[in-house]
Amino acid sequence: MCARCGCPVYVKGISDENIPKENRIKGIVHHKQYLNNDNIYDENITLNESNLEGICIDCHNQEHFKKQMAIRNGLTFDSKGNLIKK
Ligand SMILES: [Zn+2]
Ligand SMILES: [Zn+2]
């Protein structure tokens, strides 16, 4: 299950293979502390369970889109999650 929205996610080798492909929501392990060139080989960060969060691809996109791309492009989100210019 996604740790944020609670939707059931599909993880290869773990999840029920009977779930039809079109209903599968990909699960992703998100690093709460984002990985970068400095910490990518630091196991205290890459493999530390307290730094990992199992979420669905939608929540993952939102997380990264909100914090990185939006800021980079001079965009931000309003309270409803709509993309707006800053
Ligand atoms: Zn989710
Ligand atoms: Zn992530």
Short mmCIF file of N, CA and C and ligand atoms in Angstrom, two decimals:
data_model
loop_
_atom_site.label_atom_id
_atom_site.label_comp_id
_atom_site.label_asym_id
_atom_site.label_seq_id
_atom_site.Cartn_x
_atom_site.Cartn_y
_atom_site.Cartn_z
N MET A 1 0.83 -1.21 0.00
CA MET A 1 0.00 0.00 0.00
C MET A 1 0.86 1.26 0.00
N CYS A 2 0.37 2.27 -0.68
CA CYS A 2 1.09 3.54 -0.68
C CYS A 2 1.03 4.16 0.71
N ALA A 3 2.17 4.62 1.22
CA ALA A 3 2.24 5.18 2.56
C ALA A 3 1.53 6.53 2.66
N ARG A 4 1.23 7.14 1.52
CA ARG A 4 0.62 8.47 1.55
C ARG A 4 -0.86 8.45 1.24
N CYS A 5 -1.24 7.87 0.09
CA CYS A 5 -2.67 7.90 -0.28
C CYS A 5 -3.36 6.59 0.04
N GLY A 6 -2.60 5.55 0.38
CA GLY A 6 -3.20 4.29 0.78
C GLY A 6 -3.68 3.41 -0.36
N CYS A 7 -3.41 3.79 -1.60
CA CYS A 7 -3.85 2.97 -2.71
C CYS A 7 -2.98 1.72 -2.79
N PRO A 8 -3.56 0.60 -3.24
CA PRO A 8 -2.76 -0.61 -3.36
C PRO A 8 -1.77 -0.48 -4.51
N VAL A 9 -0.53 -0.78 -4.26
CA VAL A 9 0.48 -0.68 -5.32
C VAL A 9 0.95 -2.07 -5.71
N TYR A 10 1.43 -2.15 -6.93
CA TYR A 10 1.93 -3.41 -7.45
C TYR A 10 3.46 -3.42 -7.42
N VAL A 11 4.01 -4.42 -6.74
CA VAL A 11 5.46 -4.58 -6.72
C VAL A 11 5.77 -5.96 -7.26
N LYS A 12 6.54 -6.00 -8.32
CA LYS A 12 6.85 -7.27 -8.99
C LYS A 12 7.47 -8.26 -8.01
N GLY A 13 6.95 -9.48 -8.02
CA GLY A 13 7.50 -10.53 -7.18
C GLY A 13 6.89 -10.58 -5.80
N ILE A 14 6.15 -9.53 -5.41
CA ILE A 14 5.54 -9.49 -4.08
C ILE A 14 4.02 -9.48 -4.20
N SER A 15 3.53 -8.64 -5.12
CA SER A 15 2.09 -8.45 -5.22
C SER A 15 1.41 -9.61 -5.94
N ASP A 16 0.10 -9.67 -5.81
CA ASP A 16 -0.74 -10.67 -6.43
C ASP A 16 -0.64 -10.56 -7.96
N GLU A 17 -0.15 -11.61 -8.60
CA GLU A 17 0.02 -11.59 -10.05
C GLU A 17 -1.31 -11.60 -10.79
N ASN A 18 -2.40 -11.85 -10.06
CA ASN A 18 -3.71 -11.91 -10.71
C ASN A 18 -4.31 -10.54 -10.96
N ILE A 19 -3.71 -9.51 -10.37
CA ILE A 19 -4.22 -8.16 -10.62
C ILE A 19 -4.01 -7.85 -12.10
N PRO A 20 -5.09 -7.47 -12.81
CA PRO A 20 -4.91 -7.15 -14.23
C PRO A 20 -3.92 -6.02 -14.44
N LYS A 21 -3.16 -6.12 -15.51
CA LYS A 21 -2.09 -5.15 -15.77
C LYS A 21 -2.56 -3.71 -15.70
N GLU A 22 -3.76 -3.45 -16.28
CA GLU A 22 -4.25 -2.07 -16.35
C GLU A 22 -4.63 -1.53 -14.97
N ASN A 23 -4.80 -2.42 -13.99
CA ASN A 23 -5.16 -1.97 -12.65
C ASN A 23 -3.96 -1.87 -11.72
N ARG A 24 -2.81 -2.19 -12.25
CA ARG A 24 -1.62 -2.16 -11.40
C ARG A 24 -1.09 -0.73 -11.28
N ILE A 25 -0.85 -0.32 -10.06
CA ILE A 25 -0.25 0.99 -9.82
C ILE A 25 1.16 0.73 -9.31
N LYS A 26 2.11 1.26 -10.02
CA LYS A 26 3.50 0.95 -9.70
C LYS A 26 3.90 1.53 -8.34
N GLY A 27 4.54 0.69 -7.53
CA GLY A 27 5.05 1.16 -6.25
C GLY A 27 6.51 1.56 -6.39
N ILE A 28 6.90 2.58 -5.67
CA ILE A 28 8.26 3.11 -5.77
C ILE A 28 8.80 3.35 -4.37
N VAL A 29 10.08 3.10 -4.19
CA VAL A 29 10.71 3.44 -2.91
C VAL A 29 11.29 4.84 -3.05
N HIS A 30 10.73 5.74 -2.27
CA HIS A 30 11.19 7.12 -2.30
C HIS A 30 12.19 7.35 -1.18
N HIS A 31 13.24 8.08 -1.48
CA HIS A 31 14.20 8.47 -0.46
C HIS A 31 13.79 9.83 0.09
N LYS A 32 13.46 9.86 1.37
CA LYS A 32 13.00 11.12 1.98
C LYS A 32 14.08 12.18 1.85
N GLN A 33 15.31 11.78 2.12
CA GLN A 33 16.42 12.68 1.82
C GLN A 33 16.86 12.34 0.41
N TYR A 34 16.63 13.24 -0.51
CA TYR A 34 16.89 12.96 -1.91
C TYR A 34 18.34 12.54 -2.14
N LEU A 35 18.51 11.64 -3.10
CA LEU A 35 19.85 11.21 -3.44
C LEU A 35 20.51 12.24 -4.35
N ASN A 36 21.77 12.44 -4.13
CA ASN A 36 22.53 13.34 -4.99
C ASN A 36 23.95 12.79 -5.15
N ASN A 37 24.78 13.49 -5.85
CA ASN A 37 26.13 13.00 -6.13
C ASN A 37 26.93 12.77 -4.86
N ASP A 38 26.61 13.51 -3.80
CA ASP A 38 27.38 13.41 -2.57
C ASP A 38 27.00 12.21 -1.72
N ASN A 39 25.72 11.80 -1.76
CA ASN A 39 25.28 10.75 -0.83
C ASN A 39 24.90 9.44 -1.52
N ILE A 40 25.05 9.36 -2.82
CA ILE A 40 24.58 8.19 -3.56
C ILE A 40 25.28 6.91 -3.13
N TYR A 41 26.49 7.01 -2.62
CA TYR A 41 27.21 5.80 -2.17
C TYR A 41 27.20 5.67 -0.65
N ASP A 42 26.43 6.51 0.02
CA ASP A 42 26.34 6.47 1.48
C ASP A 42 25.19 5.55 1.89
N GLU A 43 25.53 4.36 2.39
CA GLU A 43 24.49 3.39 2.72
C GLU A 43 23.60 3.84 3.87
N ASN A 44 24.09 4.74 4.70
CA ASN A 44 23.24 5.27 5.77
C ASN A 44 22.07 6.06 5.20
N ILE A 45 22.20 6.45 3.96
CA ILE A 45 21.12 7.20 3.33
C ILE A 45 20.39 6.34 2.31
N THR A 46 21.13 5.66 1.45
CA THR A 46 20.48 4.89 0.39
C THR A 46 19.75 3.67 0.92
N LEU A 47 20.26 3.05 1.99
CA LEU A 47 19.66 1.81 2.48
C LEU A 47 19.03 1.96 3.87
N ASN A 48 19.04 3.15 4.39
CA ASN A 48 18.49 3.39 5.72
C ASN A 48 16.96 3.38 5.67
N GLU A 49 16.35 2.41 6.38
CA GLU A 49 14.90 2.26 6.29
C GLU A 49 14.14 3.51 6.71
N SER A 50 14.71 4.26 7.65
CA SER A 50 14.00 5.46 8.09
C SER A 50 14.06 6.55 7.02
N ASN A 51 14.88 6.35 6.02
CA ASN A 51 14.95 7.32 4.92
C ASN A 51 14.13 6.85 3.73
N LEU A 52 13.53 5.66 3.84
CA LEU A 52 12.80 5.10 2.72
C LEU A 52 11.30 5.18 2.96
N GLU A 53 10.56 5.38 1.88
CA GLU A 53 9.11 5.45 1.98
C GLU A 53 8.53 4.76 0.76
N GLY A 54 7.69 3.76 0.98
CA GLY A 54 7.06 3.04 -0.13
C GLY A 54 5.79 3.75 -0.55
N ILE A 55 5.81 4.34 -1.74
CA ILE A 55 4.66 5.10 -2.20
C ILE A 55 4.32 4.75 -3.64
N CYS A 56 3.15 5.17 -4.10
CA CYS A 56 2.75 4.89 -5.48
C CYS A 56 3.40 5.91 -6.42
N ILE A 57 3.34 5.60 -7.70
CA ILE A 57 4.03 6.45 -8.66
C ILE A 57 3.42 7.85 -8.72
N ASP A 58 2.13 7.94 -8.47
CA ASP A 58 1.48 9.26 -8.50
C ASP A 58 2.00 10.15 -7.37
N CYS A 59 2.03 9.58 -6.16
CA CYS A 59 2.52 10.35 -5.01
C CYS A 59 3.99 10.67 -5.19
N HIS A 60 4.71 9.75 -5.81
CA HIS A 60 6.14 9.98 -6.03
C HIS A 60 6.36 11.13 -7.00
N ASN A 61 5.59 11.13 -8.08
CA ASN A 61 5.70 12.22 -9.05
C ASN A 61 5.38 13.55 -8.39
N GLN A 62 4.33 13.54 -7.59
CA GLN A 62 3.92 14.76 -6.90
C GLN A 62 5.01 15.29 -5.99
N GLU A 63 5.59 14.38 -5.23
CA GLU A 63 6.66 14.74 -4.30
C GLU A 63 7.79 15.45 -5.04
N HIS A 64 8.27 14.84 -6.11
CA HIS A 64 9.42 15.41 -6.79
C HIS A 64 9.04 16.60 -7.64
N PHE A 65 7.85 16.53 -8.23
CA PHE A 65 7.40 17.62 -9.08
C PHE A 65 7.21 18.88 -8.25
N LYS A 66 6.59 18.71 -7.12
CA LYS A 66 6.33 19.85 -6.23
C LYS A 66 7.63 20.51 -5.78
N LYS A 67 8.55 19.69 -5.30
CA LYS A 67 9.71 20.27 -4.62
C LYS A 67 10.83 20.67 -5.56
N GLN A 68 10.91 20.04 -6.73
CA GLN A 68 12.06 20.32 -7.57
C GLN A 68 11.69 21.01 -8.88
N MET A 69 10.93 20.33 -9.72
CA MET A 69 10.66 20.88 -11.04
C MET A 69 9.88 22.18 -10.98
N ALA A 70 8.89 22.22 -10.12
CA ALA A 70 8.06 23.41 -10.04
C ALA A 70 8.89 24.62 -9.68
N ILE A 71 9.76 24.43 -8.70
CA ILE A 71 10.59 25.54 -8.26
C ILE A 71 11.54 25.96 -9.38
N ARG A 72 12.07 24.98 -10.05
CA ARG A 72 13.02 25.24 -11.13
C ARG A 72 12.36 26.07 -12.24
N ASN A 73 11.12 25.78 -12.52
CA ASN A 73 10.43 26.45 -13.62
C ASN A 73 9.68 27.70 -13.20
N GLY A 74 9.89 28.14 -11.96
CA GLY A 74 9.19 29.32 -11.49
C GLY A 74 7.72 29.08 -11.27
N LEU A 75 7.36 27.82 -11.06
CA LEU A 75 5.97 27.49 -10.83
C LEU A 75 5.80 27.01 -9.40
N THR A 76 4.57 27.03 -8.94
CA THR A 76 4.30 26.49 -7.61
C THR A 76 2.89 25.90 -7.61
N PHE A 77 2.45 25.39 -6.48
CA PHE A 77 1.12 24.80 -6.40
C PHE A 77 0.24 25.63 -5.47
N ASP A 78 -1.02 25.79 -5.86
CA ASP A 78 -1.95 26.43 -4.93
C ASP A 78 -2.46 25.38 -3.94
N SER A 79 -3.35 25.80 -3.05
CA SER A 79 -3.78 24.90 -1.97
C SER A 79 -4.53 23.68 -2.50
N LYS A 80 -5.02 23.76 -3.74
CA LYS A 80 -5.75 22.61 -4.30
C LYS A 80 -4.84 21.71 -5.13
N GLY A 81 -3.56 22.08 -5.21
CA GLY A 81 -2.63 21.26 -5.96
C GLY A 81 -2.54 21.62 -7.42
N ASN A 82 -3.15 22.76 -7.81
CA ASN A 82 -3.04 23.20 -9.20
C ASN A 82 -1.72 23.92 -9.42
N LEU A 83 -1.17 23.72 -10.61
CA LEU A 83 0.10 24.36 -10.95
C LEU A 83 -0.15 25.82 -11.31
N ILE A 84 0.55 26.73 -10.64
CA ILE A 84 0.39 28.15 -10.92
C ILE A 84 1.75 28.82 -10.99
N LYS A 85 1.79 29.99 -11.60
CA LYS A 85 3.04 30.74 -11.63
C LYS A 85 3.24 31.45 -10.30
N LYS A 86 4.51 31.56 -9.91
CA LYS A 86 4.81 32.22 -8.63
C LYS A 86 4.64 33.72 -8.73
ZN ZN B 1 0.00 7.22 -3.34
ZN ZN B 2 11.70 9.81 -4.72
#
